[in-house]
Short mmCIF file of C-alpha atoms in Angstrom, two decimals:
data_model
loop_
_atom_site.label_atom_id
_atom_site.label_comp_id
_atom_site.label_asym_id
_atom_site.label_seq_id
_atom_site.Cartn_x
_atom_site.Cartn_y
_atom_site.Cartn_z
CA MET A 1 -24.94 28.65 25.27
CA LYS A 2 -22.18 31.08 24.32
CA THR A 3 -19.56 28.34 24.83
CA PHE A 4 -21.45 26.02 22.49
CA ILE A 5 -21.64 28.68 19.77
CA ASN A 6 -17.93 29.40 20.12
CA MET A 7 -17.23 25.69 19.84
CA LEU A 8 -19.22 25.53 16.58
CA ARG A 9 -17.22 28.43 15.14
CA ASP A 10 -13.86 26.86 16.04
CA ASP A 11 -12.15 25.40 12.95
CA SER A 12 -9.09 23.86 14.62
CA GLY A 13 -10.66 20.39 14.75
CA ALA A 14 -11.42 20.48 11.02
CA SER A 15 -7.76 20.64 10.05
CA ALA A 16 -6.94 17.71 12.34
CA ALA A 17 -9.69 15.66 10.69
CA GLU A 18 -8.34 16.55 7.25
CA TYR A 19 -4.83 15.47 8.24
CA ALA A 20 -6.21 12.20 9.60
CA LEU A 21 -8.03 11.58 6.32
CA ILE A 22 -4.89 12.29 4.30
CA LEU A 23 -2.87 9.91 6.49
CA ALA A 24 -5.52 7.21 6.09
CA ILE A 25 -5.43 7.55 2.30
CA ILE A 26 -1.63 7.45 2.21
CA GLY A 27 -1.60 4.43 4.51
CA SER A 28 -4.07 2.62 2.26
CA VAL A 29 -1.97 3.31 -0.83
CA ILE A 30 1.15 2.02 0.93
CA ALA A 31 -0.68 -1.14 2.04
CA ILE A 32 -1.98 -1.83 -1.48
CA ALA A 33 1.48 -1.25 -2.96
CA ALA A 34 3.03 -3.61 -0.40
CA ILE A 35 0.55 -6.35 -1.28
CA GLY A 36 1.28 -5.95 -4.99
CA LEU A 37 5.01 -5.95 -4.38
CA ALA A 38 4.74 -9.06 -2.22
CA LYS A 39 2.93 -10.91 -5.01
CA ALA A 40 5.54 -9.86 -7.57
CA VAL A 41 8.44 -10.89 -5.35
CA GLY A 42 6.71 -14.17 -4.52
CA GLY A 43 6.22 -14.94 -8.22
CA ALA A 44 9.85 -14.17 -8.97
CA MET A 45 10.98 -16.42 -6.13
CA ASP A 46 8.74 -19.23 -7.38
CA ARG A 47 10.18 -18.93 -10.89
CA ALA A 48 13.74 -18.85 -9.55
CA SER A 49 13.04 -21.88 -7.39
CA SER A 50 11.65 -23.84 -10.32
CA CYS A 51 14.67 -22.89 -12.43
CA ILE A 52 17.07 -24.04 -9.75
CA SER A 53 15.26 -27.31 -9.16
CA SER A 54 14.57 -28.16 -12.83
CA THR A 55 16.67 -31.01 -14.14
CA SER A 56 15.65 -31.12 -17.76
CA THR A 57 17.16 -28.73 -20.28
CA ALA A 58 13.84 -28.18 -22.07
CA THR A 59 12.11 -26.99 -18.91
CA TYR A 60 15.02 -24.74 -18.04
CA THR A 61 15.13 -23.20 -21.51
CA ALA A 62 11.38 -22.57 -21.59
CA ASN A 63 11.06 -21.07 -18.11
CA CYS A 64 14.40 -19.66 -17.04
CA VAL A 65 16.10 -17.87 -19.91
CA VAL A 66 15.89 -14.12 -19.58
CA GLY A 67 15.80 -12.50 -22.98
#
C-alpha cells in the first residue's frame, strides 16, 4: 500500500506527459503548414505550366503577367 501511495505522489510522469502533448501539438501545426504549403506550391506550378503551354497571347497576358 505504501508503494502505491508513493507512486501517486510521484510527479515525474506528469512532465513526460506534458512534453508529449507539446510535441503532438507542434507536430500537428507542422503537418497543417505542410499541407497548406503543398497546395500553394501546387497552384503555382499549375499556373506556370499553363503559362508555358499557352499558345495564344490573350491567354498568356491574362494569366501569366506578374504585376
